[in-house]
Amino acid sequence: MASGVKPRVKVPKSASAGEAVEIKTLISHQMESGQRKDSDGNTIPRSIINRFTCEFNGEMVIDIEMLPAISTNPYFQFEATVPETGTFAFTWYDDDGSVYEDSKEISVA
Amino acid sequence: MEFTRRDTLGLALGAAALTVLPYRVHAAGEEAIQAFTGGAELKEGGVQLTAPEIAENGNTVPIEVSAPGASAIMVLALGNPTPGVATFNFGPLAASQAASTRIRLAGTQDVVAIAKLEDGSFAKASSTVKVTIGGCGG
């Protein structure tokens, strides 16, 4: 499912240097597990987001490999260290080759 | 109803097969663990897995994993048709080696988290979750 995919990310607007900030991400996606059957009894093929990464100014924060046991509309919550003003880049990789991206600025006072 | 010698043997074999079956289900999980740890010994402690005791809906079960100093944490649901759930790899800017997400569980089962710690050793934690409605669409 490549339509109607909408990433949503919550990051604080500012932080002090070296502070740990909490990041919440949610992306609307069906995450078809490949286990379900349609009304005719045919297996619905797997179609999920298989990887999610979060980087800050090019440095890795978290890299998650996802398998079909991740729920519909995958949600992740984690903490990142913010050494300086910069941008968080979030990337989701779909089974069908699509890549969904979002980014958030954060300023260090 | 009388049991002949043949019936009794048949029953015994059936019972034996039933007790062996769950291990076969776990085989895929064992393989995944083997692939992640390379056969290293798993110790208890050092990793925390927070999961509800009872999940009403197996489609979205909130879990949280945490392992201070770990470079990666793998989560497995041993009772699912495919046991793998997710692998969290923490980069240099991760403030804490912890993350939470929502997972699918096919039924009541053990959820296992295995962390690769700083010193290269592996730690394991598991938690049993009772699932009222399974999350695999049967």
XYZ file of N, CA and C in Angstrom:
741
model
N 0.841 -1.188 0.000
C 0.000 0.000 0.000
C 0.877 1.238 0.000
N 0.868 1.893 -1.119
C 1.719 3.074 -1.162
C 0.896 4.348 -1.056
N -0.434 4.220 -0.986
C -1.260 5.424 -0.921
C -1.704 5.665 0.513
N -1.891 6.920 0.837
C -2.392 7.273 2.157
C -1.402 7.046 3.277
N -0.126 6.971 2.938
C 0.882 6.811 3.978
C 1.285 8.196 4.468
N 1.093 8.418 5.767
C 1.385 9.745 6.289
C 2.204 9.612 7.561
N 3.472 10.064 7.502
C 4.272 9.998 8.720
C 3.957 11.156 9.657
N 3.971 10.884 10.930
C 3.786 11.932 11.933
C 4.870 11.776 12.982
N 5.520 12.879 13.323
C 6.632 12.822 14.255
C 6.480 13.927 15.279
N 6.788 13.605 16.524
C 6.725 14.616 17.577
C 8.111 14.777 18.196
N 8.663 15.984 18.016
C 9.993 16.291 18.541
C 9.887 17.656 19.217
N 10.518 17.858 20.377
C 10.485 19.189 20.983
C 11.156 20.220 20.075
N 10.721 21.488 20.164
C 11.267 22.521 19.271
C 12.653 22.961 19.709
N 12.911 22.909 21.012
C 14.232 23.327 21.477
C 14.678 22.438 22.629
N 15.993 22.470 22.854
C 16.560 21.660 23.929
C 17.855 22.324 24.361
N 18.391 21.910 25.511
C 19.715 22.393 25.874
C 20.741 21.387 25.370
N 21.994 21.857 25.172
C 23.009 21.008 24.549
C 23.212 19.725 25.351
N 23.239 18.620 24.669
C 23.484 17.334 25.312
C 22.271 16.734 25.994
N 21.135 17.417 25.870
C 19.927 16.941 26.528
C 19.343 15.735 25.781
N 18.707 14.862 26.540
C 18.013 13.732 25.925
C 16.571 14.141 25.651
N 16.163 14.083 24.407
C 14.784 14.430 24.074
C 14.024 13.171 23.674
N 12.742 13.205 23.983
C 11.903 12.063 23.646
C 11.280 12.284 22.267
N 11.349 11.262 21.446
C 10.806 11.351 20.089
C 9.733 10.290 19.925
N 8.602 10.704 19.363
C 7.529 9.753 19.083
C 7.240 9.788 17.592
N 7.159 8.630 16.976
C 6.844 8.595 15.548
C 5.680 7.645 15.304
N 4.885 8.013 14.325
C 3.747 7.189 13.936
C 3.614 7.342 12.429
N 3.386 6.258 11.740
C 3.151 6.360 10.306
C 1.943 5.493 9.976
N 1.026 6.070 9.210
C -0.176 5.307 8.861
C 0.183 4.333 7.742
N 0.035 3.072 8.019
C 0.359 2.037 7.044
C -0.352 0.760 7.445
N -0.863 0.060 6.458
C -1.665 -1.123 6.732
C -0.873 -2.271 7.353
N 0.417 -2.380 7.010
C 1.271 -3.457 7.534
C 0.625 -4.828 7.328
N 0.351 -5.144 6.076
C -0.283 -6.430 5.752
C 0.714 -7.547 6.067
N 0.325 -8.459 6.961
C 1.304 -9.397 7.515
C 1.647 -10.549 6.587
N 0.804 -10.814 5.589
C 1.045 -11.982 4.743
C 0.458 -13.247 5.331
N -0.251 -13.114 6.471
C -0.869 -14.271 7.115
C -2.377 -14.300 6.861
N -2.942 -13.146 6.551
C -4.405 -13.063 6.454
C -4.887 -13.604 5.104
N -6.161 -13.989 5.086
C -6.765 -14.467 3.843
C -7.941 -13.567 3.495
N -8.187 -13.393 2.184
C -9.352 -12.609 1.779
C -10.588 -13.503 1.738
N -11.728 -12.944 1.311
C -12.988 -13.691 1.390
C -12.998 -14.940 0.503
N -12.119 -14.977 -0.500
C -12.046 -16.163 -1.361
C -11.057 -17.196 -0.833
N -10.438 -16.909 0.260
C -9.494 -17.861 0.839
C -8.084 -17.726 0.296
N -7.852 -16.690 -0.512
C -6.486 -16.491 -1.016
C -5.690 -15.676 -0.007
N -4.426 -16.034 0.156
C -3.579 -15.299 1.079
C -3.298 -13.906 0.520
N -3.462 -12.906 1.362
C -3.130 -11.538 0.951
C -1.614 -11.377 1.093
N -0.924 -10.983 0.015
C 0.545 -10.926 0.118
C 1.041 -9.892 1.113
N 2.207 -10.179 1.672
C 2.803 -9.299 2.674
C 3.144 -7.938 2.064
N 2.846 -6.901 2.780
C 3.218 -5.549 2.375
C 3.400 -4.715 3.625
N 4.634 -4.594 4.057
C 4.892 -3.866 5.307
C 6.031 -2.870 5.110
N 6.193 -2.024 6.090
C 7.398 -1.193 6.158
C 8.424 -2.046 6.882
N 9.588 -2.274 6.284
C 10.516 -3.221 6.894
C 11.676 -2.565 7.626
N 11.808 -1.233 7.514
C 12.925 -0.606 8.222
C 12.582 0.841 8.543
N 13.015 1.293 9.692
C 12.843 2.693 10.078
C 14.164 3.202 10.644
N 14.573 4.381 10.202
C 15.794 4.939 10.769
C 15.547 6.384 11.205
N 16.295 6.796 12.201
C 16.270 8.184 12.643
C 17.715 8.651 12.744
N 18.020 9.768 12.051
C 19.368 10.332 12.093
C 19.298 11.781 12.539
N 20.363 12.218 13.190
C 20.458 13.624 13.556
C 21.734 14.184 12.946
N 21.597 15.182 12.068
C 22.741 15.750 11.347
C 23.631 14.649 10.748
N 23.019 13.609 10.220
C 23.774 12.546 9.551
C 24.279 11.455 10.465
N 24.087 11.626 11.779
C 24.549 10.584 12.706
C 23.382 9.741 13.178
N 23.597 8.446 13.247
C 22.509 7.531 13.542
C 22.023 7.630 14.980
N 20.721 7.679 15.148
C 20.123 7.604 16.485
C 19.601 6.193 16.718
N 18.745 5.754 15.798
C 18.193 4.409 15.941
C 17.866 3.867 14.558
N 18.057 2.565 14.418
C 17.801 1.889 13.144
C 17.018 0.625 13.505
N 15.773 0.569 13.100
C 14.906 -0.532 13.512
C 14.542 -1.396 12.319
N 14.797 -2.674 12.469
C 14.383 -3.626 11.440
C 13.011 -4.157 11.852
N 12.052 -4.061 10.954
C 10.681 -4.412 11.312
C 10.215 -5.652 10.560
N 9.478 -6.493 11.279
C 8.942 -7.718 10.684
C 7.408 -7.669 10.795
N 6.709 -8.645 10.185
C 5.242 -8.528 10.135
C 4.540 -8.454 11.491
N 5.221 -8.770 12.575
C 4.564 -8.720 13.877
C 4.453 -7.301 14.436
N 4.891 -6.299 13.676
C 4.693 -4.916 14.107
C 3.275 -4.499 13.697
N 2.580 -3.839 14.617
C 1.170 -3.514 14.407
C 0.943 -2.566 13.236
N -0.301 -2.522 12.789
C -0.761 -1.527 11.824
C -0.417 -0.136 12.358
N -0.095 0.784 11.471
C 0.317 2.137 11.859
C 1.468 2.096 12.864
N 2.638 1.663 12.419
C 3.764 1.451 13.342
C 4.118 2.697 14.154
N 4.276 2.472 15.441
C 4.550 3.542 16.386
C 5.854 3.232 17.101
N 6.708 4.241 17.223
C 7.948 4.047 17.972
C 8.187 5.245 18.869
N 8.728 4.952 20.031
C 9.090 6.012 20.955
C 10.496 5.716 21.455
N 11.370 6.736 21.413
C 12.741 6.516 21.861
C 13.340 7.869 22.260
N 14.569 7.839 22.742
C 15.220 9.068 23.190
C 16.493 9.324 22.391
N 16.732 10.601 22.108
C 17.933 10.963 21.358
C 18.681 12.068 22.088
N 20.001 12.060 21.947
C 20.826 13.120 22.512
C 20.967 14.230 21.471
N 20.829 15.471 21.918
C 20.943 16.595 20.989
C 22.192 17.403 21.324
N 23.297 17.220 20.584
C 24.526 17.948 20.904
C 24.509 19.390 20.400
N 23.793 19.659 19.305
C 23.789 21.021 18.738
C 22.496 21.230 17.961
N 22.323 22.467 17.473
C 21.160 22.758 16.644
C 21.242 21.938 15.368
N 20.129 21.389 14.958
C 20.192 20.586 13.743
C 18.845 20.008 13.371
N 18.913 18.990 12.539
C 17.691 18.415 11.988
C 17.655 16.912 12.210
N 16.524 16.452 12.661
C 16.288 15.014 12.729
C 15.706 14.566 11.393
N 16.254 13.510 10.816
C 15.707 12.957 9.575
C 15.140 11.579 9.875
N 13.898 11.384 9.506
C 13.230 10.110 9.739
C 12.945 9.456 8.400
N 13.262 8.179 8.283
C 13.053 7.482 7.013
C 12.392 6.140 7.260
N 11.370 5.846 6.470
C 10.689 4.551 6.525
C 10.863 3.880 5.166
N 11.200 2.588 5.159
C 11.404 1.851 3.915
C 10.293 0.820 3.752
N 9.555 0.914 2.654
C 8.431 0.019 2.385
C 8.919 -1.205 1.613
N 8.192 -2.330 1.785
C 8.470 -3.548 1.008
C 8.435 -3.290 -0.496
N 7.539 -2.385 -0.938
C 7.382 -2.152 -2.376
C 8.418 -1.181 -2.920
N 9.391 -0.808 -2.106
C 10.470 0.054 -2.576
C 10.256 1.522 -2.270
N 9.049 1.880 -1.846
C 8.802 3.285 -1.509
C 9.596 3.678 -0.274
N 9.967 4.943 -0.227
C 10.662 5.476 0.943
C 9.880 6.692 1.408
N 9.518 6.721 2.676
C 8.780 7.854 3.223
C 9.724 8.616 4.136
N 9.694 9.949 4.008
C 10.628 10.757 4.782
C 9.931 11.878 5.513
N 10.521 12.247 6.632
C 10.043 13.401 7.378
C 11.258 13.977 8.097
N 11.220 15.274 8.386
C 12.332 15.830 9.145
C 11.807 16.897 10.101
N 12.543 17.084 11.183
C 12.154 18.066 12.198
C 13.403 18.809 12.658
N 13.243 20.145 12.748
C 14.346 20.981 13.223
C 14.289 21.048 14.751
N 15.458 21.154 15.340
C 15.494 21.402 16.780
C 16.608 22.402 17.040
N 16.326 23.384 17.911
C 17.356 24.390 18.164
C 17.884 24.239 19.586
N 19.180 24.422 19.696
C 19.821 24.331 21.012
C 20.101 25.746 21.492
N 19.543 26.094 22.630
C 19.683 27.456 23.147
C 21.041 27.625 23.823
N -15.887 -49.169 26.274
C -14.939 -49.275 25.159
C -13.649 -49.945 25.629
N -13.261 -50.971 24.861
C -12.045 -51.699 25.261
C -10.866 -51.282 24.389
N -9.740 -51.197 24.982
C -8.540 -50.855 24.217
C -7.770 -52.125 23.871
N -7.476 -52.285 22.588
C -6.594 -53.385 22.216
C -5.172 -52.886 22.363
N -4.255 -53.780 22.254
C -2.843 -53.437 22.340
C -2.497 -52.385 21.277
N -3.083 -52.574 20.066
C -2.778 -51.667 18.965
C -3.280 -50.249 19.256
N -4.525 -50.164 19.776
C -5.098 -48.856 20.105
C -4.228 -48.120 21.122
N -3.819 -48.876 22.132
C -3.035 -48.265 23.200
C -1.733 -47.698 22.652
N -1.099 -48.469 21.805
C 0.157 -48.004 21.206
C -0.079 -46.739 20.383
N -1.172 -46.778 19.612
C -1.516 -45.626 18.770
C -1.723 -44.382 19.612
N -2.458 -44.550 20.704
C -2.722 -43.415 21.593
C -1.418 -42.861 22.167
N -0.563 -43.783 22.575
C 0.708 -43.365 23.178
C 1.524 -42.569 22.162
N 1.541 -43.040 20.925
C 2.294 -42.342 19.881
C 1.712 -40.947 19.652
N 0.374 -40.882 19.595
C -0.303 -39.599 19.382
C 0.058 -38.617 20.485
N 0.023 -39.092 21.711
C 0.334 -38.234 22.853
C 1.773 -37.746 22.769
N 2.661 -38.651 22.369
C 4.075 -38.280 22.257
C 4.247 -37.203 21.189
N 3.555 -37.367 20.061
C 3.658 -36.392 18.975
C 3.157 -35.030 19.449
N 2.084 -35.016 20.242
C 1.526 -33.759 20.734
C 2.518 -33.021 21.618
N 3.241 -33.765 22.444
C 4.181 -33.092 23.336
C 5.389 -32.569 22.571
N 5.696 -33.193 21.446
C 6.865 -32.768 20.673
C 6.533 -31.538 19.838
N 5.269 -31.426 19.384
C 4.875 -30.351 18.478
C 5.270 -28.941 18.923
N 5.009 -28.550 20.184
C 5.360 -27.187 20.574
C 6.831 -26.869 20.324
N 7.693 -27.877 20.474
C 9.116 -27.631 20.231
C 9.366 -27.296 18.776
N 8.601 -27.926 17.911
C 8.780 -27.651 16.494
C 8.385 -26.212 16.185
N 7.321 -25.733 16.851
C 6.897 -24.345 16.674
C 8.033 -23.414 17.099
N 8.731 -23.798 18.164
C 9.801 -22.949 18.686
C 11.064 -22.995 17.843
N 11.160 -23.994 16.965
C 12.407 -24.172 16.220
C 12.784 -22.911 15.446
N 11.782 -22.273 14.802
C 12.065 -21.065 14.020
C 12.606 -19.965 14.935
N 12.055 -19.874 16.150
C 12.518 -18.887 17.109
C 13.955 -19.152 17.530
N 14.234 -20.442 17.782
C 15.594 -20.841 18.159
C 16.587 -20.444 17.071
N 16.170 -20.654 15.819
C 17.055 -20.311 14.697
C 17.341 -18.815 14.658
N 16.271 -18.027 14.888
C 16.437 -16.573 14.870
C 17.393 -16.136 15.972
N 17.258 -16.768 17.151
C 18.140 -16.432 18.268
C 19.579 -16.804 17.910
N 19.731 -17.996 17.337
C 21.046 -18.482 16.920
C 21.707 -17.502 15.944
N 20.905 -17.028 14.970
C 21.442 -16.120 13.955
C 21.878 -14.799 14.580
N 21.159 -14.354 15.615
C 21.455 -13.058 16.234
C 22.657 -13.152 17.161
N 22.724 -14.244 17.942
C 23.770 -14.336 18.956
C 24.990 -15.118 18.476
N 24.838 -15.860 17.383
C 25.936 -16.701 16.942
C 26.205 -17.827 17.917
N 25.202 -18.227 18.663
C 25.343 -19.352 19.572
C 25.912 -18.989 20.931
N 26.105 -17.689 21.178
C 26.645 -17.267 22.468
C 25.633 -17.550 23.581
N 26.165 -17.662 24.787
C 25.303 -17.977 25.921
C 24.450 -16.768 26.297
N 23.217 -17.024 26.700
C 22.323 -15.941 27.093
C 22.269 -15.881 28.604
N 22.570 -14.708 29.152
C 22.460 -14.583 30.607
C 21.204 -13.785 30.939
N 20.762 -13.942 32.162
C 19.592 -13.199 32.612
C 20.057 -11.844 33.139
N 19.189 -10.842 33.063
C 19.529 -9.524 33.579
C 20.258 -8.703 32.547
N 20.169 -7.376 32.681
C 20.828 -6.506 31.729
C 19.897 -6.015 30.645
N 18.771 -6.657 30.521
C 17.767 -6.207 29.557
C 16.397 -6.306 30.214
N 15.584 -5.317 29.920
C 14.243 -5.282 30.500
C 13.208 -5.277 29.396
N 12.184 -6.092 29.588
C 11.081 -6.128 28.636
C 9.806 -5.841 29.417
N 9.113 -4.795 29.014
C 7.867 -4.448 29.679
C 6.721 -4.743 28.728
N 5.863 -5.646 29.143
C 4.702 -6.004 28.325
C 3.524 -6.222 29.265
N 2.316 -6.016 28.787
C 1.166 -6.221 29.672
C 0.993 -7.702 29.987
N 0.408 -7.990 31.164
C 0.171 -9.373 31.534
C -0.962 -9.942 30.684
N -1.982 -9.117 30.490
C -3.125 -9.531 29.680
C -3.345 -8.491 28.591
N -3.417 -8.943 27.345
C -3.707 -8.046 26.235
C -5.054 -8.461 25.661
N -6.002 -7.541 25.646
C -7.317 -7.902 25.147
C -7.287 -8.067 23.638
N -6.543 -7.218 22.975
C -6.492 -7.242 21.528
C -5.070 -7.564 21.074
N -4.901 -8.719 20.455
C -3.567 -9.129 20.015
C -3.029 -8.311 18.864
N -3.864 -7.436 18.285
C -3.403 -6.641 17.146
C -2.469 -5.513 17.544
N -2.651 -4.966 18.728
C -1.762 -3.906 19.188
C -1.449 -4.133 20.657
N -0.308 -4.728 20.894
C 0.137 -4.962 22.262
C 1.330 -4.031 22.509
N 1.189 -3.079 23.422
C 2.305 -2.157 23.670
C 3.438 -2.855 24.423
N 4.645 -2.731 23.932
C 5.791 -3.289 24.651
C 6.886 -2.233 24.729
N 7.785 -2.436 25.689
C 8.921 -1.530 25.831
C 10.154 -2.370 26.129
N 11.246 -2.088 25.438
C 12.487 -2.787 25.743
C 13.523 -1.765 26.172
N 14.402 -2.190 27.051
C 15.427 -1.302 27.565
C 16.620 -2.142 27.993
N 17.809 -1.738 27.553
C 19.026 -2.448 27.934
C 20.169 -1.448 27.926
N 20.494 -0.885 29.098
C 21.552 0.128 29.158
C 22.858 -0.390 28.560
N 23.416 0.368 27.641
C 24.703 0.014 27.047
C 24.622 -0.982 25.911
N 23.437 -1.392 25.540
C 23.318 -2.394 24.472
C 23.498 -1.725 23.111
N 23.981 -2.494 22.148
C 24.079 -1.950 20.802
C 22.874 -2.367 19.970
N 22.244 -3.471 20.339
C 21.065 -3.914 19.604
C 20.178 -4.743 20.506
N 18.886 -4.676 20.261
C 17.931 -5.521 20.981
C 17.014 -6.174 19.954
N 16.883 -7.493 20.056
C 15.974 -8.193 19.165
C 14.766 -8.653 19.975
N 13.577 -8.494 19.394
C 12.348 -8.925 20.066
C 11.732 -10.061 19.259
N 11.346 -11.118 19.963
C 10.726 -12.276 19.316
C 9.415 -12.611 20.008
N 8.435 -13.016 19.224
C 7.186 -13.552 19.771
C 7.157 -15.015 19.360
N 7.479 -15.880 20.318
C 7.722 -17.286 19.976
C 6.473 -18.025 19.518
N 5.284 -17.510 19.847
C 4.064 -18.211 19.473
C 3.439 -17.710 18.183
N 4.084 -16.763 17.505
C 3.543 -16.253 16.236
C 3.921 -17.170 15.085
N 3.158 -17.116 13.972
C 3.516 -17.926 12.799
C 4.949 -17.647 12.342
N 5.378 -16.390 12.393
C 6.785 -16.056 12.188
C 7.243 -15.353 13.463
N 8.257 -15.897 14.132
C 8.575 -15.398 15.476
C 9.214 -14.007 15.520
N 9.820 -13.557 14.450
C 10.511 -12.272 14.490
C 9.549 -11.112 14.677
N 9.932 -10.120 15.468
C 9.106 -8.924 15.638
C 9.864 -7.706 15.137
N 11.010 -7.439 15.739
C 11.793 -6.279 15.334
C 13.179 -6.376 15.942
N 14.129 -5.672 15.319
C 15.461 -5.541 15.892
C 15.774 -4.055 15.978
N 16.094 -3.590 17.173
C 16.431 -2.189 17.390
C 17.954 -2.067 17.417
N 18.500 -1.248 16.520
C 19.943 -0.981 16.531
C 20.146 0.454 16.983
N 20.907 0.631 18.061
C 21.073 1.968 18.606
C 22.346 2.607 18.084
N 22.223 3.848 17.637
C 23.366 4.586 17.110
C 24.015 5.413 18.196
N 25.086 6.139 17.841
C 25.832 6.920 18.841
C 24.997 8.020 19.493
N 23.939 8.485 18.843
C 23.162 9.578 19.422
C 21.929 9.108 20.188
N 21.767 7.822 20.358
C 20.643 7.342 21.158
C 20.919 7.688 22.612
N 19.988 8.423 23.238
C 20.213 8.876 24.607
C 20.069 7.718 25.584
N 19.193 6.810 25.283
C 19.047 5.626 26.125
C 18.771 4.450 25.207
N 19.255 3.295 25.609
C 19.043 2.114 24.774
C 17.679 1.530 25.114
N 16.651 2.300 24.772
C 15.295 1.889 25.089
C 14.366 2.368 23.989
N 13.330 1.621 23.758
C 12.343 2.020 22.765
C 11.039 1.325 23.090
N 9.943 1.934 22.663
C 8.671 1.235 22.821
C 7.920 1.250 21.502
N 7.105 0.245 21.320
C 6.341 0.111 20.092
C 5.106 -0.733 20.374
N 4.394 -1.067 19.324
C 3.200 -1.908 19.459
C 3.352 -3.104 18.540
N 3.031 -4.278 19.056
C 3.240 -5.478 18.259
C 1.969 -6.325 18.162
N 2.020 -7.289 17.250
C 0.913 -8.225 17.064
C 1.270 -9.558 17.702
N 0.310 -10.141 18.413
C 0.523 -11.464 18.986
C -0.627 -12.372 18.559
N -0.286 -13.557 18.073
C -1.305 -14.478 17.562
C -2.108 -15.114 18.685
N -1.529 -15.214 19.861
C -2.229 -15.827 20.984
C -1.386 -15.700 22.231
N -1.855 -16.295 23.311
C -1.109 -16.269 24.566
C 0.250 -16.926 24.362
N 1.300 -16.242 24.745
C 2.645 -16.737 24.461
C 3.714 -15.944 25.214
N 4.956 -16.408 25.054
C 6.091 -15.709 25.645
C 6.673 -14.733 24.625
N 6.899 -13.505 25.073
C 7.616 -12.538 24.250
C 9.037 -12.470 24.807
N 10.023 -12.506 23.929
C 11.411 -12.575 24.364
C 12.190 -11.386 23.802
N 13.014 -10.791 24.628
C 13.911 -9.726 24.170
C 15.336 -10.180 24.423
N 16.192 -10.051 23.405
C 17.594 -10.423 23.548
C 18.440 -9.207 23.200
N 19.308 -8.830 24.111
C 20.121 -7.639 23.905
C 21.567 -8.023 23.690
N 22.204 -7.321 22.747
C 23.634 -7.484 22.536
C 24.306 -6.388 23.353
N 25.002 -6.767 24.409
C 25.552 -5.776 25.322
C 26.908 -5.272 24.836
N 27.355 -4.208 25.513
C 28.596 -3.517 25.157
C 29.794 -4.467 25.046
N 29.896 -5.383 26.020
C 31.057 -6.273 26.073
C 30.911 -7.473 25.130
N 29.881 -7.453 24.280
C 29.734 -8.524 23.304
C 28.944 -9.711 23.811
N 28.536 -9.673 25.074
C 27.731 -10.778 25.592
C 26.255 -10.496 25.304
N 25.436 -11.507 25.524
C 24.020 -11.372 25.223
C 23.186 -11.619 26.473
N 22.129 -10.833 26.614
C 21.228 -11.007 27.742
C 19.823 -11.220 27.227
N 19.039 -11.898 28.040
C 17.706 -12.276 27.602
C 16.678 -11.962 28.685
N 15.506 -11.536 28.250
C 14.400 -11.345 29.176
C 13.152 -11.826 28.469
N 12.232 -12.405 29.229
C 10.996 -12.826 28.580
C 9.811 -12.524 29.464
N 8.669 -12.437 28.845
C 7.460 -12.059 29.550
C 6.289 -12.782 28.892
N 5.419 -13.355 29.716
C 4.266 -14.059 29.159
C 3.098 -13.093 29.029
N 2.505 -13.064 27.863
C 1.360 -12.194 27.623
C 0.152 -13.069 27.305
N -0.926 -12.841 28.055
C -2.165 -13.566 27.762
C -2.961 -12.746 26.757
N -3.329 -13.366 25.654
C -4.031 -12.639 24.596
C -5.459 -13.157 24.492
N -6.416 -12.244 24.563
C -7.821 -12.636 24.492
C -8.246 -12.873 23.046
N -7.945 -11.909 22.167
C -8.265 -12.066 20.748
C -6.961 -11.995 19.967
N -6.644 -13.053 19.223
C -5.383 -13.105 18.490
C -5.314 -12.060 17.397
N -4.078 -11.710 17.015
C -3.878 -10.616 16.068
C -3.372 -11.040 14.712
N -3.708 -12.244 14.261
C -3.193 -12.627 12.950
C -4.304 -12.896 11.947
N -5.492 -12.523 12.285
C -6.601 -12.575 11.330
C -7.022 -13.974 10.916
N -6.528 -14.978 11.642
C -6.861 -16.382 11.460
C -7.292 -16.691 10.082
